[in-house]
Structure formats: structure tokens, C-alpha cells
Coordinates of N, CA and C and ligand atoms in Angstrom, one line a residue:
M918 N 27.4 -12.9 -8.0 CA 27.1 -12.1 -9.1 C 26.6 -13.0 -10.3
I919 N 25.8 -12.4 -11.1 CA 25.2 -13.2 -12.3 C 25.8 -12.7 -13.5
N920 N 26.3 -13.6 -14.4 CA 26.9 -13.2 -15.7 C 25.8 -13.3 -16.8
L921 N 25.8 -12.3 -17.6 CA 24.8 -12.3 -18.7 C 25.4 -11.5 -19.9
T922 N 24.8 -11.6 -21.0 CA 25.2 -10.7 -22.1 C 24.0 -9.8 -22.5
I923 N 24.3 -8.6 -22.9 CA 23.3 -7.7 -23.5 C 23.8 -7.2 -24.8
D924 N 23.1 -7.5 -25.8 CA 23.5 -7.1 -27.2 C 25.0 -7.6 -27.4
G925 N 25.3 -8.8 -27.0 CA 26.6 -9.4 -27.3 C 27.7 -9.0 -26.3
K926 N 27.4 -8.1 -25.4 CA 28.5 -7.6 -24.5 C 28.3 -8.3 -23.1
K927 N 29.4 -8.6 -22.5 CA 29.3 -9.3 -21.1 C 29.1 -8.3 -20.0
Y928 N 28.1 -8.6 -19.1 CA 27.9 -7.8 -17.9 C 27.7 -8.7 -16.7
Q929 N 27.9 -8.1 -15.5 CA 27.6 -8.8 -14.3 C 26.5 -8.0 -13.6
A930 N 25.6 -8.8 -12.9 CA 24.5 -8.1 -12.3 C 24.2 -8.8 -10.9
E931 N 23.5 -8.2 -10.1 CA 23.2 -8.8 -8.8 C 21.9 -9.6 -8.9
E932 N 21.8 -10.7 -8.1 CA 20.6 -11.5 -8.2 C 19.4 -10.6 -7.8
G933 N 18.3 -10.8 -8.5 CA 17.1 -10.0 -8.2 C 17.0 -8.8 -9.1
Q934 N 18.0 -8.4 -9.7 CA 17.9 -7.2 -10.6 C 17.1 -7.6 -11.9
T935 N 16.4 -6.7 -12.4 CA 15.7 -6.9 -13.6 C 16.6 -6.6 -14.8
I936 N 16.3 -7.1 -16.0 CA 17.1 -6.8 -17.2 C 17.1 -5.3 -17.4
L937 N 15.9 -4.6 -17.1 CA 15.9 -3.2 -17.3 C 16.8 -2.4 -16.4
E938 N 16.9 -2.9 -15.1 CA 17.7 -2.2 -14.2 C 19.2 -2.3 -14.6
V939 N 19.6 -3.5 -15.1 CA 21.0 -3.7 -15.5 C 21.2 -2.9 -16.8
A940 N 20.3 -2.9 -17.7 CA 20.5 -2.0 -18.9 C 20.6 -0.6 -18.6
N941 N 19.7 -0.1 -17.7 CA 19.8 1.3 -17.3 C 21.1 1.7 -16.7
R942 N 21.6 0.8 -15.8 CA 22.8 1.0 -15.1 C 24.0 1.2 -16.1
H943 N 23.9 0.5 -17.2 CA 25.0 0.5 -18.2 C 24.7 1.4 -19.4
G944 N 23.7 2.2 -19.3 CA 23.4 3.2 -20.3 C 22.8 2.6 -21.6
I945 N 22.2 1.4 -21.5 CA 21.6 0.8 -22.7 C 20.1 1.2 -22.8
F946 N 19.8 1.7 -23.9 CA 18.4 2.3 -24.0 C 17.4 1.2 -24.2
I947 N 16.4 1.2 -23.3 CA 15.2 0.3 -23.5 C 14.0 1.3 -23.2
P948 N 13.1 1.4 -24.2 CA 12.0 2.4 -24.0 C 11.0 1.9 -22.9
T949 N 10.5 2.8 -22.1 CA 9.6 2.5 -21.0 C 8.6 3.7 -20.9
L950 N 7.4 3.3 -20.5 CA 6.4 4.4 -20.2 C 5.6 4.1 -18.9
C951 N 6.0 3.1 -18.2 CA 5.3 2.8 -16.9 C 6.1 2.4 -15.7
V952 N 7.4 2.9 -15.8 CA 8.2 2.6 -14.6 C 8.6 3.9 -13.8
D953 N 8.7 3.7 -12.5 CA 9.2 4.8 -11.7 C 9.8 4.1 -10.5
E954 N 10.9 4.6 -10.1 CA 11.6 3.9 -9.0 C 10.9 4.0 -7.7
A955 N 9.9 4.9 -7.6 CA 9.1 5.0 -6.3 C 8.2 3.8 -6.1
V956 N 7.9 3.1 -7.2 CA 6.9 2.0 -7.1 C 7.4 0.7 -7.8
S957 N 6.8 -0.4 -7.4 CA 7.2 -1.7 -8.0 C 6.8 -1.7 -9.5
A958 N 7.5 -2.6 -10.3 CA 7.2 -2.7 -11.7 C 5.9 -3.4 -11.9
Y959 N 5.2 -3.1 -13.0 CA 3.9 -3.7 -13.2 C 3.8 -4.3 -14.6
G960 N 4.5 -3.8 -15.5 CA 4.5 -4.4 -16.8 C 3.3 -3.9 -17.7
A961 N 2.9 -2.7 -17.5 CA 1.7 -2.2 -18.2 C 1.9 -1.9 -19.7
C962 N 3.0 -1.1 -20.0 CA 3.0 -0.5 -21.3 C 3.6 -1.5 -22.4
R963 N 4.3 -2.5 -22.0 CA 4.9 -3.5 -22.9 C 5.9 -2.9 -23.9
L964 N 6.3 -1.6 -23.7 CA 7.3 -1.1 -24.6 C 8.7 -1.6 -24.3
C965 N 8.9 -2.1 -23.1 CA 10.3 -2.5 -22.7 C 10.6 -4.0 -23.1
M966 N 9.8 -4.5 -24.0 CA 10.1 -5.9 -24.4 C 11.5 -6.1 -25.0
V967 N 12.1 -7.2 -24.6 CA 13.4 -7.5 -25.2 C 13.4 -9.0 -25.5
E968 N 14.4 -9.5 -26.2 CA 14.4 -10.9 -26.6 C 15.5 -11.6 -25.7
I969 N 15.1 -12.7 -25.1 CA 16.1 -13.4 -24.3 C 16.4 -14.8 -25.0
E970 N 17.5 -15.3 -24.7 CA 17.9 -16.6 -25.3 C 18.5 -17.4 -24.1
R971 N 17.8 -18.6 -23.9 CA 18.4 -19.5 -22.9 C 18.3 -20.9 -23.4
K972 N 19.4 -21.6 -23.3 CA 19.4 -23.0 -23.8 C 18.9 -23.1 -25.2
G973 N 19.3 -22.1 -26.0 CA 19.0 -22.2 -27.5 C 17.6 -21.7 -27.8
R974 N 16.8 -21.4 -26.8 CA 15.4 -20.9 -27.1 C 15.2 -19.4 -26.9
K975 N 14.6 -18.8 -27.8 CA 14.4 -17.4 -27.8 C 13.0 -17.0 -27.4
K976 N 12.8 -16.0 -26.5 CA 11.5 -15.5 -26.3 C 11.5 -14.1 -25.9
L977 N 10.3 -13.4 -26.0 CA 10.2 -12.0 -25.7 C 9.7 -11.9 -24.2
V978 N 10.3 -11.0 -23.5 CA 9.9 -10.8 -22.1 C 9.9 -9.3 -21.8
A979 N 9.1 -8.9 -20.8 CA 9.1 -7.5 -20.4 C 10.3 -7.3 -19.5
S980 N 11.2 -6.4 -20.0 CA 12.5 -6.3 -19.2 C 12.4 -5.7 -17.9
C981 N 11.3 -5.0 -17.6 CA 11.1 -4.3 -16.3 C 10.7 -5.4 -15.3
L982 N 10.2 -6.5 -15.7 CA 9.8 -7.5 -14.8 C 10.7 -8.7 -14.7
Y983 N 11.5 -9.0 -15.8 CA 12.2 -10.2 -15.9 C 13.6 -10.1 -15.2
E984 N 13.8 -11.0 -14.2 CA 15.0 -10.9 -13.4 C 16.1 -11.7 -14.1
V985 N 17.3 -11.1 -14.0 CA 18.5 -11.7 -14.7 C 18.8 -13.1 -14.2
E986 N 19.3 -13.9 -15.1 CA 19.7 -15.3 -14.7 C 21.1 -15.6 -15.3
E987 N 21.8 -16.5 -14.6 CA 23.1 -16.9 -15.1 C 23.1 -17.3 -16.6
G988 N 23.9 -16.8 -17.4 CA 24.1 -17.2 -18.8 C 23.0 -16.7 -19.7
L989 N 22.2 -15.7 -19.2 CA 21.2 -15.2 -20.1 C 21.8 -14.3 -21.2
A990 N 21.2 -14.5 -22.4 CA 21.7 -13.6 -23.5 C 20.5 -12.7 -23.9
V991 N 20.7 -11.4 -23.8 CA 19.6 -10.5 -24.0 C 19.8 -9.7 -25.3
S992 N 18.8 -9.5 -26.1 CA 18.9 -8.6 -27.2 C 17.9 -7.5 -27.0
T993 N 18.4 -6.2 -27.0 CA 17.5 -5.1 -26.9 C 17.1 -4.5 -28.2
Q994 N 17.8 -4.9 -29.3 CA 17.4 -4.4 -30.6 C 17.6 -5.4 -31.6
N995 N 16.5 -5.7 -32.3 CA 16.5 -6.5 -33.6 C 15.2 -6.2 -34.3
E996 N 15.0 -6.8 -35.4 CA 13.8 -6.5 -36.2 C 12.5 -6.9 -35.4
R997 N 12.5 -8.0 -34.8 CA 11.3 -8.5 -34.0 C 11.0 -7.5 -32.9
I998 N 12.0 -7.1 -32.2 CA 11.7 -6.1 -31.1 C 11.2 -4.8 -31.7
A999 N 11.9 -4.3 -32.7 CA 11.5 -3.1 -33.3 C 10.0 -3.1 -33.8
N1000 N 9.6 -4.2 -34.4 CA 8.2 -4.4 -34.8 C 7.2 -4.3 -33.6
I1001 N 7.6 -5.0 -32.6 CA 6.7 -5.0 -31.4 C 6.6 -3.6 -30.8
R1002 N 7.8 -3.0 -30.7 CA 7.7 -1.6 -30.1 C 6.9 -0.7 -31.0
K1003 N 7.0 -0.8 -32.3 CA 6.3 0.0 -33.2 C 4.8 -0.2 -33.0
T1004 N 4.4 -1.5 -32.9 CA 3.0 -1.7 -32.8 C 2.5 -1.2 -31.4
V1005 N 3.3 -1.4 -30.4 CA 2.8 -1.0 -29.0 C 2.7 0.5 -29.0
I1006 N 3.6 1.3 -29.6 CA 3.6 2.7 -29.5 C 2.4 3.2 -30.4
E1007 N 2.2 2.5 -31.5 CA 1.0 2.9 -32.3 C -0.3 2.7 -31.6
L1008 N -0.4 1.6 -30.8 CA -1.6 1.4 -30.0 C -1.8 2.5 -29.0
L1009 N -0.6 2.9 -28.4 CA -0.7 3.9 -27.4 C -1.0 5.3 -28.0
L1010 N -0.5 5.5 -29.2 CA -0.8 6.7 -29.9 C -2.3 6.8 -30.2
A1011 N -2.9 5.6 -30.6 CA -4.3 5.6 -30.9 C -5.1 5.8 -29.6
R1012 N -4.6 5.3 -28.5 CA -5.4 5.4 -27.2 C -5.3 6.8 -26.7
C1013 N -4.1 7.4 -26.8 CA -3.8 8.8 -26.2 C -3.1 9.7 -27.2
P1014 N -3.8 10.0 -28.3 CA -3.1 10.8 -29.3 C -2.6 12.1 -28.9
Q1015 N -3.2 12.7 -27.8 CA -2.7 14.0 -27.3 C -1.7 14.0 -26.2
S1016 N -1.3 12.8 -25.8 CA -0.4 12.7 -24.7 C 1.0 13.0 -25.1
E1017 N 1.6 14.1 -24.5 CA 2.9 14.5 -24.9 C 4.0 13.4 -24.6
G1018 N 3.8 12.7 -23.5 CA 4.7 11.6 -23.2 C 4.7 10.5 -24.3
V1019 N 3.5 10.2 -24.7 CA 3.4 9.1 -25.8 C 4.0 9.6 -27.1
Q1020 N 3.7 10.9 -27.4 CA 4.2 11.5 -28.7 C 5.7 11.5 -28.7
A1021 N 6.3 11.9 -27.5 CA 7.7 12.0 -27.4 C 8.4 10.6 -27.6
M1022 N 7.8 9.6 -27.0 CA 8.3 8.3 -27.1 C 8.2 7.8 -28.6
A1023 N 7.0 8.1 -29.2 CA 6.8 7.7 -30.6 C 7.9 8.3 -31.4
K1024 N 8.2 9.6 -31.2 CA 9.2 10.3 -32.0 C 10.6 9.6 -31.8
K1025 N 10.9 9.3 -30.6 CA 12.1 8.6 -30.2 C 12.3 7.3 -31.0
L1026 N 11.1 6.6 -31.2 CA 11.1 5.3 -31.8 C 10.9 5.4 -33.3
G1027 N 10.9 6.6 -33.8 CA 10.7 6.9 -35.3 C 9.4 6.6 -35.8
V1028 N 8.3 6.7 -34.9 CA 7.0 6.5 -35.3 C 6.2 7.8 -35.4
T1029 N 5.6 8.2 -36.5 CA 5.0 9.5 -36.6 C 3.5 9.4 -36.6
C1030 N 2.9 8.2 -36.9 CA 1.5 8.1 -36.9 C 1.1 6.7 -36.6
S1031 N -0.2 6.5 -36.3 CA -0.7 5.2 -35.9 C -1.6 4.6 -37.0
R1032 N -1.4 3.3 -37.2 CA -2.3 2.6 -38.1 C -3.7 2.4 -37.5
F1033 N -3.8 2.6 -36.2 CA -5.0 2.3 -35.5 C -5.8 3.6 -35.2
E1034 N -7.2 3.4 -35.2 CA -8.0 4.5 -35.1 C -8.2 4.9 -33.6
S1035 N -8.3 6.2 -33.4 CA -8.5 6.6 -32.0 C -10.0 6.7 -31.6
E1036 N -10.4 6.0 -30.5 CA -11.8 6.0 -30.2 C -12.1 7.2 -29.4
K1037 N -11.2 7.6 -28.5 CA -11.4 8.8 -27.7 C -10.2 9.7 -27.8
P1038 N -10.1 10.6 -28.8 CA -9.0 11.4 -29.0 C -8.5 12.3 -27.8
E1039 N -9.5 12.6 -26.9 CA -9.2 13.5 -25.8 C -8.6 12.7 -24.6
N1040 N -8.5 11.3 -24.7 CA -8.1 10.5 -23.6 C -6.6 10.7 -23.4
L1041 N -6.2 10.9 -22.1 CA -4.8 11.1 -21.8 C -4.2 10.0 -21.0
C1042 N -5.0 9.0 -20.6 CA -4.6 8.0 -19.7 C -4.1 6.8 -20.5
T1043 N -2.8 6.4 -20.2 CA -2.2 5.2 -20.9 C -2.5 3.9 -20.2
L1044 N -3.1 4.0 -19.0 CA -3.3 2.8 -18.1 C -2.0 2.3 -17.6
C1045 N -1.0 3.2 -17.4 CA 0.3 2.8 -16.9 C 0.2 2.3 -15.4
A1046 N -0.8 2.7 -14.7 CA -1.1 2.3 -13.3 C 0.0 2.9 -12.4
L1047 N 0.7 3.9 -12.8 CA 1.6 4.5 -11.8 C 0.8 5.2 -10.7
C1048 N -0.3 5.7 -11.0 CA -1.2 6.4 -10.0 C -1.7 5.4 -9.0
T1049 N -2.2 4.3 -9.4 CA -2.8 3.3 -8.5 C -1.7 2.7 -7.6
R1050 N -0.5 2.5 -8.3 CA 0.6 1.9 -7.5 C 1.1 2.9 -6.4
V1051 N 1.3 4.2 -6.8 CA 1.8 5.1 -5.8 C 0.8 5.3 -4.7
C1052 N -0.5 5.2 -5.0 CA -1.5 5.3 -4.0 C -1.5 4.2 -3.0
S1053 N -1.3 3.0 -3.5 CA -1.3 1.8 -2.6 C 0.1 1.6 -2.0
E1054 N 1.2 1.7 -2.8 CA 2.5 1.3 -2.2 C 3.1 2.4 -1.4
V1055 N 2.9 3.7 -1.8 CA 3.6 4.8 -1.1 C 2.7 5.4 -0.1
V1056 N 1.5 5.7 -0.5 CA 0.6 6.4 0.4 C -0.1 5.4 1.3
G1057 N -0.2 4.2 0.9 CA -0.8 3.2 1.8 C -2.4 3.2 1.7
K1058 N -2.9 3.7 0.6 CA -4.3 3.8 0.4 C -4.7 3.0 -0.8
S1059 N -6.0 2.9 -1.0 CA -6.5 2.3 -2.3 C -7.6 3.2 -2.8
A1060 N -7.3 4.4 -3.0 CA -8.3 5.4 -3.4 C -8.8 5.2 -4.8
I1061 N -7.9 4.7 -5.7 CA -8.2 4.5 -7.1 C -7.7 3.2 -7.5
S1062 N -8.3 2.6 -8.6 CA -7.8 1.4 -9.1 C -8.2 1.3 -10.6
L1063 N -7.6 0.3 -11.3 CA -8.0 0.1 -12.7 C -9.2 -0.8 -12.7
V1064 N -10.3 -0.3 -13.3 CA -11.5 -1.1 -13.3 C -12.0 -1.3 -14.7
S1065 N -12.8 -2.3 -14.8 CA -13.4 -2.7 -16.1 C -12.4 -3.4 -17.0
R1066 N -12.8 -3.8 -18.2 CA -11.9 -4.6 -19.0 C -11.8 -4.1 -20.4
G1067 N -10.9 -4.6 -21.2 CA -10.7 -4.3 -22.6 C -10.7 -2.8 -22.8
T1068 N -11.4 -2.3 -23.8 CA -11.3 -0.9 -24.2 C -12.0 0.0 -23.1
S1069 N -12.8 -0.6 -22.2 CA -13.5 0.1 -21.2 C -12.6 0.3 -19.9
R1070 N -11.4 -0.3 -19.9 CA -10.6 -0.2 -18.7 C -10.2 1.2 -18.5
E1071 N -10.2 1.6 -17.2 CA -9.9 3.0 -16.8 C -9.6 3.1 -15.4
V1072 N -9.0 4.3 -15.0 CA -8.7 4.6 -13.6 C -10.0 5.1 -13.0
A1073 N -10.4 4.6 -11.9 CA -11.7 5.0 -11.3 C -11.7 4.7 -9.8
L1074 N -12.7 5.1 -9.1 CA -12.8 4.7 -7.7 C -13.0 3.2 -7.7
P1075 N -12.5 2.4 -6.8 CA -12.6 1.0 -6.8 C -14.1 0.6 -6.9
Y1076 N -14.4 -0.3 -7.8 CA -15.7 -0.9 -8.1 C -16.7 0.2 -8.4
Y1077 N -16.2 1.4 -8.8 CA -17.1 2.5 -9.2 C -17.9 3.0 -8.0
E1078 N -17.4 2.7 -6.8 CA -18.2 3.2 -5.6 C -18.1 4.7 -5.5
D1079 N -19.0 5.3 -4.8 CA -18.9 6.7 -4.7 C -18.2 7.2 -3.4
K1080 N -17.7 6.3 -2.6 CA -17.0 6.7 -1.4 C -15.5 6.4 -1.8
T1081 N -14.6 7.2 -1.1 CA -13.2 7.0 -1.5 C -12.3 7.1 -0.2
D1082 N -11.2 6.4 -0.4 CA -10.1 6.4 0.6 C -9.2 7.6 0.5
C1083 N -9.4 8.4 -0.6 CA -8.5 9.5 -0.9 C -8.2 10.4 0.2
I1084 N -6.9 10.8 0.4 CA -6.6 11.8 1.5 C -6.2 13.1 0.8
A1085 N -6.3 13.2 -0.5 CA -6.0 14.4 -1.3 C -4.6 14.8 -1.2
C1086 N -3.6 13.8 -1.1 CA -2.2 14.1 -1.0 C -1.7 14.6 -2.4
G1087 N -2.4 14.1 -3.5 CA -1.9 14.5 -4.8 C -0.8 13.7 -5.4
S1088 N -0.4 12.6 -4.7 CA 0.6 11.8 -5.3 C 0.3 11.2 -6.7
C1089 N -0.9 10.9 -6.9 CA -1.3 10.3 -8.2 C -1.1 11.4 -9.3
A1090 N -1.5 12.6 -9.0 CA -1.3 13.7 -10.0 C 0.2 14.0 -10.2
Y1091 N 1.0 13.9 -9.1 CA 2.4 14.2 -9.3 C 3.1 13.1 -10.2
I1092 N 2.7 11.9 -10.0 CA 3.4 10.8 -10.7 C 2.8 10.5 -12.1
C1093 N 1.6 11.0 -12.4 CA 1.0 10.8 -13.7 C 1.9 11.4 -14.8
P1094 N 2.3 10.6 -15.7 CA 3.3 11.1 -16.8 C 2.6 11.8 -17.9
T1095 N 1.2 11.8 -17.9 CA 0.6 12.3 -19.1 C -0.4 13.5 -18.8
G1096 N -0.5 13.9 -17.6 CA -1.4 15.0 -17.2 C -2.9 14.5 -17.2
A1097 N -3.1 13.2 -17.2 CA -4.5 12.7 -17.1 C -5.2 13.0 -15.8
I1098 N -4.3 13.1 -14.8 CA -4.9 13.4 -13.4 C -4.5 14.8 -13.0
K1099 N -5.5 15.6 -12.6 CA -5.2 17.0 -12.3 C -5.5 17.3 -10.8
M1100 N -4.7 18.2 -10.3 CA -5.0 18.6 -8.9 C -5.0 20.1 -8.9
E1101 N -6.0 20.7 -8.3 CA -6.1 22.1 -8.3 C -6.5 22.6 -6.9
D1102 N -5.8 23.6 -6.4 CA -6.2 24.2 -5.1 C -6.8 25.6 -5.4
G1103 N -7.9 25.9 -4.7 CA -8.5 27.2 -4.9 C -9.7 27.3 -4.0
N1104 N -10.0 28.6 -3.5 CA -11.1 28.8 -2.6 C -11.2 27.9 -1.4
G1105 N -10.0 27.6 -0.9 CA -9.9 26.8 0.3 C -10.2 25.3 0.1
M1106 N -10.2 24.9 -1.2 CA -10.5 23.5 -1.5 C -9.4 22.9 -2.4
R1107 N -9.2 21.7 -2.2 CA -8.3 20.9 -3.2 C -9.2 20.0 -4.0
T1108 N -9.1 20.0 -5.3 CA -9.9 19.2 -6.1 C -8.9 18.3 -7.0
I1109 N -9.2 17.0 -6.9 CA -8.4 16.0 -7.7 C -9.4 15.4 -8.7
T1110 N -8.9 15.5 -10.0 CA -9.8 15.0 -11.1 C -9.1 13.9 -11.8
W1111 N -9.7 12.7 -11.7 CA -9.2 11.5 -12.4 C -10.0 11.5 -13.7
P1112 N -9.6 10.6 -14.6 CA -10.2 10.6 -15.9 C -11.8 10.5 -15.9
N1113 N -12.4 9.8 -14.9 CA -13.8 9.8 -15.0 C -14.5 10.2 -13.7
C1114 N -13.8 10.8 -12.7 CA -14.4 11.2 -11.5 C -13.6 12.3 -10.8
Q1115 N -14.1 12.9 -9.8 CA -13.5 14.0 -9.1 C -13.8 14.0 -7.6
V1116 N -12.9 14.4 -6.8 CA -13.2 14.6 -5.4 C -12.7 16.0 -5.0
S1117 N -13.3 16.6 -4.0 CA -12.9 17.8 -3.4 C -12.8 17.7 -1.9
F1118 N -11.8 18.4 -1.4 CA -11.5 18.3 0.1 C -11.2 19.7 0.5
N1119 N -11.6 20.0 1.8 CA -11.2 21.3 2.4 C -9.7 21.3 2.6
L1120 N -9.0 22.3 2.1 CA -7.6 22.3 2.1 C -7.0 22.2 3.5
S1121 N -7.7 22.7 4.5 CA -7.1 22.6 5.9 C -7.0 21.2 6.4
A1122 N -7.7 20.3 5.7 CA -7.7 18.9 6.1 C -6.8 18.0 5.3
V1123 N -6.0 18.5 4.4 CA -5.2 17.6 3.5 C -3.8 17.8 3.8
P1124 N -3.0 16.7 3.6 CA -1.5 16.8 3.8 C -0.9 17.9 3.0
S1125 N 0.2 18.5 3.6 CA 0.7 19.7 2.9 C 1.5 19.4 1.7
A1126 N 2.0 18.2 1.5 CA 2.8 17.8 0.3 C 2.6 16.3 0.1
A1127 N 2.8 16.0 -1.2 CA 2.7 14.6 -1.6 C 4.0 13.9 -1.1
P1128 N 3.9 12.6 -0.6 CA 5.1 11.9 -0.2 C 6.1 11.9 -1.3
N1129 N 7.4 11.9 -0.9 CA 8.5 11.8 -2.0 C 8.5 10.4 -2.5
Ligands
FES1811 FE1 8.0 -2.7 -18.8 FE2 6.2 -0.7 -19.2 S1 8.3 -0.5 -18.8 S2 6.0 -2.9 -19.4

């Protein structure tokens, strides 16, 4: 077992557990917008930043990715962390002002508006990559990926090709926390709409349910 402290309290954890997993297990709140136990951690949203101290040195780490170590001292709340979370949620609010998930998290963190301007107010995608991870890790496909860089980064067919690996299972739509991906069945067809593209399949040829 590994001994560590979180917010000054002693805890034990198993080797390989992340700080977030240990905190969740003990009911310690760390905000997150890109984790789901169905897929591996990716570190996209940066809301889960905490401060760690080892051998007298402090640094900020993403708690969803950082594995516990013997003697680690973790702070989940202080002014530095609060400022970072505030900036991150303001950036997310500017990116996705209409996302209910982002709005709810902002409210939880006491943030009501963003200092940053929104370039695409209708955008719902936070780039959490839950959809691309479920597609590759659970479904075993690579139908969608994060493409491009900077403010142009988006979920799209890999390399913007017009052919796709998609089997229309709908896992990406099920896991999407913001409603940015839509799946509709009608007239014998299933249509999946990602932020910048769409595919349609004959319903008789698609899996009956998304994998759990
Ligand atoms: Fe760690 Fe999103 S939960 S980066």
C-alpha cells in the first residue's frame, strides 16, 4: 500500500491508482469534465489540477493522470488551484457557452461568466475526447479523431477523409457529455452527426445497442 496525504489527511492507496481515483473513493471533490470509467484517462479538460508536494517541491499535476507515490502530499484546494480552475472553466465557457455540462460545472465552481470571448457560441464540443476514446478503446474502431490544432482543433473523420470506420453503434453519442454528437433513427436509417460531419447507415445493418 502507498501512504499519502490529501488536504492534510492521511490515506492509503494501491499502487497504480491515480490521485483522482483515491480522492473519489474518499469523497473528496475534484472537478472533472473528461473522465469516464469506460475509457482510459486522457487529461483533456485540465479541471482536475491539484498541487502536489514531494521533497519540499510543489507542482501542479492533472489528478486524473498522476499516479500516487509514497509520501506524496496532495492539496485539492488552495488559491493557486482555485485560480487555475477558474481560468480553465472560463476558457471552456468561452469555447462552449451553451453546453449545459460546462455551465453546471462553472456554477459549481462559483463562476458565472467568462473573461474570454466566444468565437463560436453554438459550439458544444469541449474536446474532451471521450468520443474518440470510446470508439477506439471500447468499440475497437477509429471512426473519429481529434484533428487540426489550436482553435481549429475538432472531432472529425481521421485526416478529414470521407471514408469512415464507423459501425453506427452510437457509443460516441451516448458518452458525449455535452450533446455535441447526435444520433437519430428514422425512415430505416441511423444518422450520426458529429460537430463537422455526418454519416447515415441502413438500420438493418447496425448493431442493436451501443456497448456498455
Ligand atoms: Fe483530468 Fe479532465 S479530468 S484533465
